[in-house]
Amino acid sequence: MIAALSFYAFAAILIASAVMVVTSRNPVHSVLFLILAFFNAAGLFLIAGAEFLAMILVIVYVGAVAVLFLFVVMMLDIDFAQLREGFQRYAPIGAIIGAILLIELFMVLATWRFAPEAATLRLNPTPAGVTNAEALGRILYTDNIFLFQACGLVLLVAMIGAIVLTLRERPGTRRQSIAEQVARAGTVSVRSVPLGAGLKEIGIARPPAPEEEKPKQVEHHHGHGGHH
Amino acid sequence: MMDFLFNHPIGILILTVVKALALLVPLLVGVAYLTYAERKVMAAMQLRKGPNVVGPFGLLQPFADAIKMLMKETIVPTGANRVLFLLAPMLTFALAMIAWAVIPVNDGWAIADINVGILYLFAISSLGVYGVIIAGWASNSKYAFLGALRSAAQMVSYEVSMGFVIVTVLLCVGSLNLTEIVRAQQTVWFAIPLFPMFVIFFISTLAETNRAPFDLPEGESELVAGFFVEYSSMSFALFFLGEYANMILMSSLTTILFLGGWLPPIDIAPFNWIPGPIWFVLKICLCLFTFIWVRATFPRYRYDQLMRLGWKVFLPFSLVWLVLTAAVLKLTGWLPA
């Protein structure tokens, strides 16, 4: 009963927040509703017994991807009036595209059949007596290790591409090179000095201080008919 | 009665609430006294006296502070986004509390001993940044916003290497369950064989909790008070409590991953007379003391150097150490089944 109740609660909030993502006027609110939607999806995963997927969804999407989303959206300078300006004009086109997609979706769903093998698997998604994480690990790292490595390679290439596109040397920029700073000798050095030691004891040669100008010797008069 | 508590849904609910209270009340008292301990320890390190007026040795100071905070007026700035402005501190505080659901204080003493406990903790701790970002944005203030941006950049640079550290520990355990992680340290605490990872993890927890020397989001010399510059009274107090509760949480995570949780240092007579929870609390106190010690010792990092440390030092190092650990475990046959 509790599982069913929480399923409906999670599902209802998920759908409501998904609607809010699209309809809310402030893009920051949209992203925050998207995060709420991720959370509820994670809750649904938990009810389905996919605890590993639920946690990964929160860690990857909520903890990292959505943070960057929010980061970007917050920095946008958005004029809300301008944003809503073309709404009337574009509404029919949007409605037509939406209707086409909906019809296509119905056509797909009407002819959708599960493969008989898949239907049997669905009842018992992970082998009995094995935790979620272990079952997924076996599939990814043992059974399909080469495909997994290939995926990694594709991502690596994408990453190199992104770095190549953004890395540029601008003339006149100053960069800190920590290795160079540490390796530098001579001009400035940090030394640990024993307590109470003077400069001489630790071997720092200093140019001798310039001769202090001596105050003028005051002639001492043994005046007034001094007697010796 | 027992049957009702353990089997009836309402009984289970009551039992869980009681368990949660038994954990949260000592935790909140601990948070209150952590603020006191920080002021006292830092005072001792700086040759001052610290709070010593309210109560004997100033022991009632945390309560005096709490009452002061409660009595003050909550001010919401005119340009602020009211709902999000008030949501942010609550979020920070709630996240710091709910993470405790999976922490095993002793063998089998967790409220929820779930299979993916470590992932749950990692997920909750990575959410902590939302409180900061939302607060920074909703305040509608330059300083708060800059603090929030710094916090987001900082979190992204630390969480990756922190993840690798956790994976290294998990390789040695063979389970994602926190109780199992502690049990795997019966022979030797992971702080000894994985010492470099322990150091990286500790430094990352400093960054994760926005503590000195990585307290850039609230750097008071540059950003006034950073992301909570507009907050006052109870909404400020919730941020404050959340930060200190997070420190305790991260210390307990360090204890579980590297310092053997509730296990005594060596399993011989005088040590194993002391019950597990006391060892657990002692180890947390040791970590917290180091937190305070670091704060009293080091100057704040510059933010580009902080990111350099995360991406160019910790990430390659932890990655290499992960591969090394995996290779050693495989070659020596110590890999847990």
Coordinates of C-alpha atoms in Angstrom, one line a residue:
Chain A
M1 CA 0.0 0.0 0.0
I2 CA 2.8 2.4 1.0
A3 CA 4.6 1.5 -2.3
A4 CA 1.5 2.3 -4.4
L5 CA 0.8 5.5 -2.5
S6 CA 4.4 6.7 -3.0
F7 CA 4.3 5.7 -6.6
Y8 CA 1.3 7.9 -7.3
A9 CA 2.8 10.7 -5.2
F10 CA 6.1 10.6 -7.1
A11 CA 4.4 10.2 -10.5
A12 CA 2.0 13.1 -9.9
I13 CA 4.8 15.5 -8.7
L14 CA 7.0 14.3 -11.6
I15 CA 4.4 15.2 -14.2
A16 CA 3.4 18.4 -12.5
S17 CA 7.0 19.6 -12.3
A18 CA 7.6 18.6 -15.9
V19 CA 4.7 20.7 -16.9
M20 CA 6.1 23.6 -14.8
V21 CA 9.4 23.3 -16.6
V22 CA 7.8 24.2 -19.9
T23 CA 5.3 26.7 -18.6
S24 CA 7.1 28.7 -16.0
R25 CA 8.1 32.2 -17.1
N26 CA 11.4 32.4 -15.3
P27 CA 14.0 30.1 -16.8
V28 CA 15.7 29.7 -13.4
H29 CA 12.4 28.4 -12.0
S30 CA 12.3 26.0 -15.0
V31 CA 15.6 24.5 -14.1
L32 CA 14.6 24.2 -10.5
F33 CA 11.4 22.3 -11.5
L34 CA 13.6 20.1 -13.8
I35 CA 15.6 19.2 -10.7
L36 CA 12.4 18.4 -8.8
A37 CA 11.4 16.2 -11.8
F38 CA 14.8 14.4 -11.6
F39 CA 14.3 13.7 -7.9
N40 CA 10.9 12.2 -8.5
A41 CA 12.2 10.1 -11.3
A42 CA 14.8 8.8 -8.9
G43 CA 12.0 8.0 -6.4
L44 CA 10.2 6.0 -9.1
F45 CA 13.5 4.1 -9.8
L46 CA 13.7 3.3 -6.1
I47 CA 10.2 1.9 -6.0
A48 CA 11.0 -0.2 -9.1
G49 CA 14.0 -1.6 -7.1
A50 CA 16.7 0.0 -9.3
E51 CA 18.4 1.7 -6.3
F52 CA 21.7 2.1 -8.2
L53 CA 20.1 3.9 -11.1
A54 CA 18.2 6.1 -8.7
M55 CA 21.4 7.3 -7.0
I56 CA 23.3 7.7 -10.2
L57 CA 20.5 9.8 -11.6
V58 CA 20.7 12.1 -8.6
I59 CA 24.5 12.2 -8.6
V60 CA 25.0 12.8 -12.3
Y61 CA 22.0 14.8 -13.4
V62 CA 21.0 16.7 -10.3
G63 CA 24.5 17.0 -8.7
A64 CA 26.5 17.9 -11.8
V65 CA 24.6 18.5 -15.0
A66 CA 21.8 20.6 -13.5
V67 CA 24.3 22.7 -11.6
L68 CA 25.9 23.7 -14.8
F69 CA 22.5 24.3 -16.4
L70 CA 21.6 26.6 -13.5
F71 CA 25.0 28.2 -13.7
V72 CA 24.4 29.2 -17.3
V73 CA 20.7 30.1 -17.0
M74 CA 21.4 32.4 -14.0
M75 CA 24.0 34.3 -16.0
L76 CA 21.6 35.0 -18.9
D77 CA 20.2 38.5 -19.0
I78 CA 16.6 37.8 -20.1
D79 CA 14.0 40.3 -20.9
F80 CA 10.7 38.6 -20.1
A81 CA 8.6 40.9 -22.1
Q82 CA 10.6 40.3 -25.2
L83 CA 10.5 36.6 -24.5
R84 CA 6.7 36.5 -24.7
E85 CA 6.4 38.9 -27.6
G86 CA 6.3 36.4 -30.5
F87 CA 4.1 33.9 -28.6
Q88 CA 0.9 34.7 -30.5
R89 CA 2.6 34.6 -33.9
Y90 CA 4.4 31.3 -33.4
A91 CA 1.6 29.5 -31.5
P92 CA 0.0 27.9 -34.6
I93 CA 3.3 26.5 -35.9
G94 CA 4.1 25.1 -32.5
A95 CA 0.6 23.6 -32.2
I96 CA 1.0 21.9 -35.6
I97 CA 4.4 20.4 -34.8
G98 CA 3.0 19.2 -31.4
A99 CA 0.0 17.6 -33.1
I100 CA 2.2 15.8 -35.6
L101 CA 4.4 14.5 -32.9
L102 CA 1.4 13.3 -30.9
I103 CA -0.1 11.5 -33.8
E104 CA 3.3 9.8 -34.5
L105 CA 3.5 8.8 -30.9
F106 CA 0.1 7.2 -31.0
M107 CA 1.0 5.4 -34.2
V108 CA 4.1 4.0 -32.6
L109 CA 2.3 2.9 -29.4
A110 CA -0.5 1.2 -31.4
T111 CA 1.9 -1.1 -33.1
W112 CA 4.3 -1.6 -30.2
R113 CA 5.0 -5.3 -29.3
F114 CA 7.4 -6.6 -26.8
A115 CA 9.7 -9.4 -27.9
P116 CA 8.7 -12.6 -26.2
E117 CA 12.2 -12.9 -24.6
A118 CA 12.0 -9.4 -23.3
A119 CA 8.6 -10.1 -21.7
T120 CA 10.1 -12.9 -19.6
L121 CA 13.1 -10.8 -18.6
R122 CA 10.9 -8.0 -17.5
L123 CA 9.6 -10.0 -14.6
N124 CA 13.1 -10.7 -13.2
P125 CA 15.4 -7.8 -14.2
T126 CA 18.4 -8.8 -12.1
P127 CA 19.6 -12.3 -11.3
A128 CA 18.3 -13.4 -7.8
G129 CA 20.7 -12.8 -4.9
V130 CA 22.7 -10.2 -6.7
T131 CA 22.6 -6.5 -5.9
N132 CA 21.7 -3.9 -8.5
A133 CA 25.2 -2.5 -8.7
E134 CA 26.8 -5.9 -9.1
A135 CA 24.3 -6.9 -11.8
L136 CA 25.0 -3.7 -13.8
G137 CA 28.7 -4.1 -13.2
R138 CA 28.7 -7.6 -14.6
I139 CA 26.9 -6.4 -17.7
L140 CA 29.1 -3.4 -18.3
Y141 CA 32.5 -4.5 -17.3
T142 CA 32.4 -8.2 -17.8
D143 CA 30.0 -9.1 -20.6
N144 CA 30.2 -6.0 -22.8
I145 CA 33.6 -4.7 -21.8
F146 CA 34.7 -3.9 -25.4
L147 CA 31.6 -1.9 -26.2
F148 CA 32.0 -0.1 -22.9
Q149 CA 35.6 0.8 -23.9
A150 CA 34.5 1.9 -27.3
C151 CA 31.9 4.3 -25.7
G152 CA 34.7 5.7 -23.5
L153 CA 36.8 6.2 -26.6
V154 CA 34.0 8.2 -28.3
L155 CA 33.6 10.4 -25.3
L156 CA 37.4 10.9 -25.1
V157 CA 37.4 12.1 -28.7
A158 CA 34.5 14.4 -28.0
M159 CA 36.4 15.8 -25.0
I160 CA 39.6 16.4 -27.0
G161 CA 37.5 18.1 -29.7
A162 CA 35.9 20.5 -27.1
I163 CA 39.3 21.3 -25.7
V164 CA 40.8 21.9 -29.1
L165 CA 38.0 24.3 -30.0
T166 CA 38.2 26.3 -26.8
L167 CA 42.0 26.4 -26.1
R168 CA 43.6 29.4 -27.7
E169 CA 46.7 31.3 -26.9
R170 CA 46.0 35.0 -26.7
P171 CA 48.9 37.3 -26.8
G172 CA 49.4 39.5 -23.8
T173 CA 47.7 37.2 -21.3
R174 CA 49.7 36.5 -18.2
R175 CA 49.7 33.0 -16.7
Q176 CA 51.0 31.7 -13.5
S177 CA 53.5 28.9 -13.8
I178 CA 53.8 27.4 -10.4
A179 CA 56.6 25.0 -11.4
E180 CA 58.7 28.0 -12.6
Q181 CA 58.0 30.0 -9.4
V182 CA 59.0 27.1 -7.2
A183 CA 62.1 26.4 -9.2
R184 CA 63.3 30.0 -9.2
A185 CA 66.3 30.7 -7.0
G186 CA 68.2 33.8 -6.1
T187 CA 65.9 36.8 -6.0
V188 CA 63.6 35.7 -3.3
S189 CA 63.9 32.8 -1.0
V190 CA 62.0 31.4 2.0
R191 CA 64.1 30.0 4.8
S192 CA 63.3 28.5 8.1
V193 CA 65.2 30.4 10.8
P194 CA 65.9 29.0 14.2
L195 CA 64.3 31.0 17.0
G196 CA 66.5 33.9 18.1
A197 CA 69.1 33.5 15.4
G198 CA 70.5 36.7 13.9
L199 CA 71.2 37.2 10.2
K200 CA 74.9 36.3 10.6
E201 CA 74.2 32.9 12.2
I202 CA 72.1 31.7 9.2
G203 CA 74.6 32.9 6.7
I204 CA 72.8 35.7 5.1
A205 CA 75.3 38.3 3.9
R206 CA 74.0 41.8 4.0
P207 CA 75.8 44.8 2.8
P208 CA 77.0 46.7 5.8
A209 CA 74.8 49.4 6.8
P210 CA 75.9 52.9 5.6
E211 CA 78.0 54.7 8.2
E212 CA 75.9 56.7 10.4
E213 CA 76.7 60.3 10.4
K214 CA 78.1 61.0 13.7
P215 CA 76.8 64.0 15.6
K216 CA 79.1 66.8 15.6
Q217 CA 81.6 66.6 18.4
V218 CA 80.8 69.3 20.7
E219 CA 83.9 71.1 21.8
H220 CA 84.2 70.7 25.4
H221 CA 85.4 73.8 26.9
H222 CA 87.0 73.6 30.1
G223 CA 86.2 77.2 30.4
H224 CA 85.9 79.5 33.2
G225 CA 89.4 79.3 34.1
G226 CA 89.5 75.6 34.6
H227 CA 92.1 74.4 37.0
H228 CA 94.2 71.4 36.3
Chain B
M1 CA 3.9 -4.4 21.5
M2 CA 7.2 -5.4 19.9
D3 CA 5.3 -7.1 17.2
F4 CA 3.3 -3.9 16.5
L5 CA 6.5 -1.8 16.4
F6 CA 8.4 -4.1 14.0
N7 CA 5.6 -5.4 11.7
H8 CA 2.7 -3.0 11.5
P9 CA 3.3 -0.1 9.0
I10 CA 2.3 2.5 11.6
G11 CA 4.5 0.9 14.2
I12 CA 7.5 1.0 11.8
L13 CA 6.7 4.6 11.2
I14 CA 6.7 5.4 14.9
L15 CA 9.9 3.4 15.4
T16 CA 11.6 5.3 12.6
V17 CA 10.6 8.7 14.0
V18 CA 12.0 7.7 17.4
K19 CA 15.2 6.5 15.8
A20 CA 15.5 9.7 13.8
L21 CA 15.0 11.8 16.9
A22 CA 17.5 9.8 18.9
L23 CA 20.1 10.6 16.2
L24 CA 19.1 14.2 15.4
V25 CA 18.8 15.6 18.9
P26 CA 22.4 14.6 19.9
L27 CA 23.5 15.8 16.4
L28 CA 22.0 19.3 16.9
V29 CA 23.6 19.5 20.4
G30 CA 26.8 18.5 18.8
V31 CA 26.5 21.2 16.2
A32 CA 25.8 23.8 18.9
Y33 CA 28.9 22.7 20.8
L34 CA 31.0 22.4 17.6
T35 CA 30.6 26.2 17.2
Y36 CA 31.7 26.6 20.8
A37 CA 34.6 24.2 20.3
E38 CA 35.7 26.1 17.2
R39 CA 35.8 29.4 19.0
K40 CA 37.6 27.9 22.0
V41 CA 40.2 26.0 20.0
M42 CA 40.9 28.8 17.7
A43 CA 41.2 31.2 20.6
A44 CA 43.7 28.8 22.3
M45 CA 45.7 28.7 19.0
Q46 CA 45.7 32.5 18.8
L47 CA 46.5 33.0 22.5
R48 CA 43.1 34.4 23.3
K49 CA 40.5 33.2 25.8
G50 CA 37.4 32.8 23.5
P51 CA 33.8 32.8 24.9
N52 CA 34.0 32.7 28.7
V53 CA 31.2 34.9 30.0
V54 CA 27.9 33.1 29.5
G55 CA 27.8 30.2 31.9
P56 CA 30.8 28.4 33.4
F57 CA 33.7 28.5 30.9
G58 CA 31.3 30.1 28.4
L59 CA 29.5 26.7 28.0
L60 CA 26.1 28.3 27.5
Q61 CA 27.3 30.6 24.7
P62 CA 25.8 28.4 21.9
F63 CA 22.4 28.7 23.5
A64 CA 22.7 32.4 24.0
D65 CA 23.6 32.8 20.3
A66 CA 20.7 30.6 19.2
I67 CA 18.2 32.7 21.3
K68 CA 19.7 35.9 19.9
M69 CA 19.2 34.6 16.3
L70 CA 15.6 33.6 17.1
M71 CA 14.8 37.0 18.5
K72 CA 16.0 39.0 15.5
E73 CA 13.9 40.1 12.5
T74 CA 14.1 38.1 9.3
I75 CA 14.7 40.6 6.5
V76 CA 13.8 39.8 2.9
P77 CA 15.4 42.3 0.5
T78 CA 13.0 44.1 -1.8
G79 CA 14.6 42.8 -5.0
A80 CA 14.8 39.2 -3.8
N81 CA 12.9 36.3 -5.0
R82 CA 10.9 35.7 -1.9
V83 CA 10.1 32.0 -2.2
L84 CA 13.6 30.9 -3.3
F85 CA 15.2 33.2 -0.8
L86 CA 13.5 31.5 2.1
L87 CA 13.8 28.0 0.5
A88 CA 17.6 28.1 0.2
P89 CA 18.5 28.0 4.0
M90 CA 15.9 25.3 4.6
L91 CA 17.3 23.2 1.8
T92 CA 20.8 23.5 3.1
F93 CA 19.7 22.5 6.6
A94 CA 17.5 19.7 5.5
L95 CA 20.2 18.2 3.3
A96 CA 22.6 18.3 6.1
M97 CA 20.2 16.3 8.3
I98 CA 18.8 13.7 5.9
A99 CA 22.2 12.4 5.0
W100 CA 22.5 11.0 8.5
A101 CA 19.8 8.4 7.7
V102 CA 22.5 6.0 6.4
I103 CA 25.4 6.6 8.8
P104 CA 26.1 3.5 10.9
V105 CA 27.1 4.6 14.4
N106 CA 27.7 1.1 15.4
D107 CA 27.4 -2.4 13.8
G108 CA 23.8 -2.3 12.6
W109 CA 22.9 1.0 14.1
A110 CA 21.9 2.8 11.0
I111 CA 18.4 4.1 10.5
A112 CA 18.4 2.8 6.9
D113 CA 21.2 0.3 6.2
I114 CA 20.8 0.5 2.4
N115 CA 22.8 -1.3 -0.2
V116 CA 24.0 1.8 -2.0
G117 CA 24.7 3.9 1.2
I118 CA 27.9 5.5 -0.1
L119 CA 26.2 6.6 -3.3
Y120 CA 23.3 8.1 -1.2
L121 CA 25.8 10.1 0.8
F122 CA 27.6 11.2 -2.3
A123 CA 24.4 12.2 -3.9
I124 CA 23.2 14.2 -0.9
S125 CA 26.5 15.9 -0.4
S126 CA 26.6 16.9 -4.0
L127 CA 23.2 18.6 -3.6
G128 CA 24.6 20.9 -0.9
V129 CA 25.7 23.3 -3.6
Y130 CA 22.0 24.0 -4.5
G131 CA 21.4 25.8 -1.2
V132 CA 24.3 28.1 -2.0
I133 CA 23.5 28.7 -5.6
I134 CA 19.8 29.4 -4.9
A135 CA 20.6 31.7 -2.0
G136 CA 23.1 33.6 -4.2
W137 CA 20.7 34.0 -7.0
A138 CA 17.6 34.8 -5.0
S139 CA 19.3 37.5 -2.9
N140 CA 19.6 39.7 -6.0
S141 CA 22.9 41.0 -4.8
K142 CA 26.3 41.1 -6.6
Y143 CA 28.3 39.7 -3.8
A144 CA 25.9 36.9 -3.1
F145 CA 25.8 36.0 -6.8
L146 CA 29.6 35.9 -7.1
G147 CA 29.8 33.7 -4.0
A148 CA 27.3 31.3 -5.6
L149 CA 29.2 31.2 -8.9
R150 CA 32.4 30.4 -7.1
S151 CA 30.7 27.7 -5.1
A152 CA 29.4 26.0 -8.3
A153 CA 32.9 26.1 -9.9
Q154 CA 34.5 24.9 -6.8
M155 CA 32.1 22.0 -6.4
V156 CA 32.6 20.8 -9.9
S157 CA 36.4 20.7 -9.6
Y158 CA 36.3 18.7 -6.4
E159 CA 33.6 16.2 -6.8
V160 CA 35.3 14.2 -9.6
S161 CA 38.5 13.4 -7.6
M162 CA 36.4 12.8 -4.5
G163 CA 34.5 10.2 -6.6
F164 CA 37.7 8.5 -7.6
V165 CA 38.8 8.3 -3.9
I166 CA 35.5 6.7 -3.0
V167 CA 35.8 4.2 -5.9
T168 CA 39.3 3.3 -4.7
V169 CA 37.9 2.5 -1.2
L170 CA 35.0 0.5 -2.8
L171 CA 37.5 -1.6 -4.8
C172 CA 39.0 -2.7 -1.5
V173 CA 35.6 -3.4 0.0
G174 CA 33.6 -4.9 -2.8
S175 CA 30.3 -3.4 -1.5
L176 CA 28.5 0.0 -1.6
N177 CA 27.1 -0.6 1.9
L178 CA 28.5 1.6 4.6
T179 CA 28.4 -1.1 7.3
E180 CA 30.3 -3.5 5.0
I181 CA 32.9 -0.7 4.3
V182 CA 33.6 -0.5 8.1
R183 CA 33.6 -4.3 8.5
A184 CA 36.2 -4.6 5.7
Q185 CA 38.6 -2.6 7.9
Q186 CA 38.8 -5.2 10.7
T187 CA 42.4 -6.0 9.9
V188 CA 43.7 -2.5 8.9
W189 CA 42.1 0.9 8.6
F190 CA 42.1 2.1 5.0
A191 CA 43.9 5.3 6.1
I192 CA 47.1 3.2 6.3
P193 CA 47.3 1.4 2.9
L194 CA 45.4 4.3 1.1
F195 CA 47.1 7.1 2.9
P196 CA 47.4 9.5 -0.1
M197 CA 43.7 9.0 -0.9
F198 CA 42.9 9.8 2.8
V199 CA 44.8 13.1 2.5
I200 CA 43.0 13.9 -0.8
F201 CA 39.7 13.0 0.6
F202 CA 40.2 15.2 3.7
I203 CA 41.2 18.2 1.6
S204 CA 38.2 17.6 -0.7
T205 CA 35.9 17.5 2.3
L206 CA 37.3 20.9 3.4
A207 CA 36.3 22.2 -0.1
E208 CA 33.0 20.4 0.0
T209 CA 32.0 22.1 3.3
N210 CA 33.2 25.5 2.2
R211 CA 35.7 25.6 5.1
A212 CA 39.0 27.5 5.2
P213 CA 41.2 27.5 3.3
F214 CA 38.6 26.9 0.6
D215 CA 35.9 29.2 1.9
L216 CA 35.8 31.2 -1.3
P217 CA 32.0 31.3 -1.6
E218 CA 31.9 33.3 1.6
G219 CA 35.3 35.0 1.4
E220 CA 34.6 37.9 3.7
S221 CA 37.6 40.0 2.6
E222 CA 36.4 40.0 -1.0
L223 CA 32.6 39.3 -1.0
V224 CA 31.5 40.7 2.3
A225 CA 30.0 37.4 3.4
G226 CA 29.5 35.7 0.0
F227 CA 26.3 33.9 -0.7
F228 CA 24.6 34.6 2.6
V229 CA 25.3 38.3 2.7
E230 CA 21.6 39.2 2.6
Y231 CA 20.5 36.7 5.3
S232 CA 19.6 37.6 8.8
S233 CA 18.3 36.0 12.0
M234 CA 16.9 32.4 11.6
S235 CA 17.5 32.1 7.9
F236 CA 21.2 32.9 8.6
A237 CA 21.2 30.5 11.5
L238 CA 20.0 27.7 9.3
F239 CA 22.9 28.2 6.9
F240 CA 25.2 28.3 9.9
L241 CA 23.8 25.1 11.4
G242 CA 23.8 23.5 8.0
E243 CA 27.5 24.2 7.5
Y244 CA 28.5 22.8 10.9
A245 CA 26.2 19.8 10.5
N246 CA 27.9 19.2 7.1
M247 CA 31.3 19.3 8.8
I248 CA 30.2 16.6 11.2
L249 CA 28.7 14.6 8.4
M250 CA 31.9 14.8 6.3
S251 CA 34.0 13.9 9.4
S252 CA 31.8 10.8 9.9
L253 CA 32.2 9.9 6.3
T254 CA 36.0 10.2 6.6
T255 CA 35.7 8.0 9.7
I256 CA 33.7 5.4 7.9
L257 CA 35.8 5.3 4.8
F258 CA 39.3 5.6 6.2
L259 CA 39.4 5.4 10.0
G260 CA 37.5 2.2 10.6
G261 CA 34.1 3.6 11.8
W262 CA 33.2 2.1 15.2
L263 CA 36.1 -0.3 15.3
P264 CA 38.8 0.2 18.0
P265 CA 42.3 0.9 16.8
I266 CA 43.5 -2.5 17.9
D267 CA 41.2 -5.3 18.9
I268 CA 42.8 -6.1 22.3
A269 CA 41.6 -5.8 25.9
P270 CA 41.5 -2.2 27.0
F271 CA 40.5 -0.9 23.6
N272 CA 37.6 -3.2 22.8
W273 CA 36.0 -2.6 26.2
I274 CA 35.0 0.8 25.0
P275 CA 31.7 0.6 23.0
G276 CA 31.7 1.3 19.3
P277 CA 29.7 4.5 19.2
I278 CA 32.2 6.1 21.5
W279 CA 35.1 5.2 19.2
F280 CA 33.0 6.6 16.3
V281 CA 32.4 9.9 18.1
L282 CA 36.0 10.2 19.2
K283 CA 37.2 9.7 15.6
I284 CA 34.7 12.4 14.4
C285 CA 36.0 14.7 17.0
L286 CA 39.6 14.1 15.8
C287 CA 38.5 15.0 12.2
L288 CA 36.7 18.1 13.5
F289 CA 39.6 19.2 15.4
T290 CA 41.7 19.0 12.3
F291 CA 39.1 21.1 10.4
I292 CA 39.4 23.8 13.0
W293 CA 43.2 23.5 13.2
V294 CA 43.4 24.0 9.4
R295 CA 41.2 27.0 9.6
A296 CA 43.4 28.6 12.3
T297 CA 46.5 27.8 10.3
F298 CA 46.2 28.4 6.6
P299 CA 45.4 31.5 4.5
R300 CA 42.6 31.3 2.0
Y301 CA 43.4 29.8 -1.5
R302 CA 43.0 32.0 -4.5
Y303 CA 40.2 30.6 -6.6
D304 CA 42.2 29.8 -9.8
Q305 CA 44.7 28.0 -7.6
L306 CA 41.9 26.0 -6.0
M307 CA 40.7 24.9 -9.4
R308 CA 44.2 24.1 -10.5
L309 CA 44.6 21.9 -7.4
G310 CA 41.3 20.1 -8.1
W311 CA 41.8 19.5 -11.8
K312 CA 45.5 19.3 -12.3
V313 CA 46.8 17.8 -9.1
F314 CA 44.1 15.7 -7.4
L315 CA 42.3 14.4 -10.4
P316 CA 45.4 12.9 -12.2
F317 CA 46.8 11.6 -8.9
S318 CA 43.6 9.9 -7.7
L319 CA 43.1 8.4 -11.2
V320 CA 46.6 6.9 -11.2
W321 CA 46.2 5.7 -7.6
L322 CA 42.9 4.0 -8.6
V323 CA 44.5 2.1 -11.4
L324 CA 47.4 1.2 -9.2
T325 CA 45.1 -0.1 -6.4
A326 CA 43.1 -2.1 -8.9
A327 CA 46.3 -3.6 -10.4
V328 CA 47.7 -4.5 -6.9
L329 CA 44.5 -6.1 -5.8
K330 CA 44.2 -8.1 -8.9
L331 CA 47.8 -9.3 -8.9
T332 CA 47.9 -10.2 -5.3
G333 CA 44.5 -11.9 -5.4
W334 CA 43.1 -9.7 -2.6
L335 CA 40.3 -8.5 -4.7
P336 CA 37.1 -9.0 -2.7
A337 CA 34.6 -11.3 -4.4

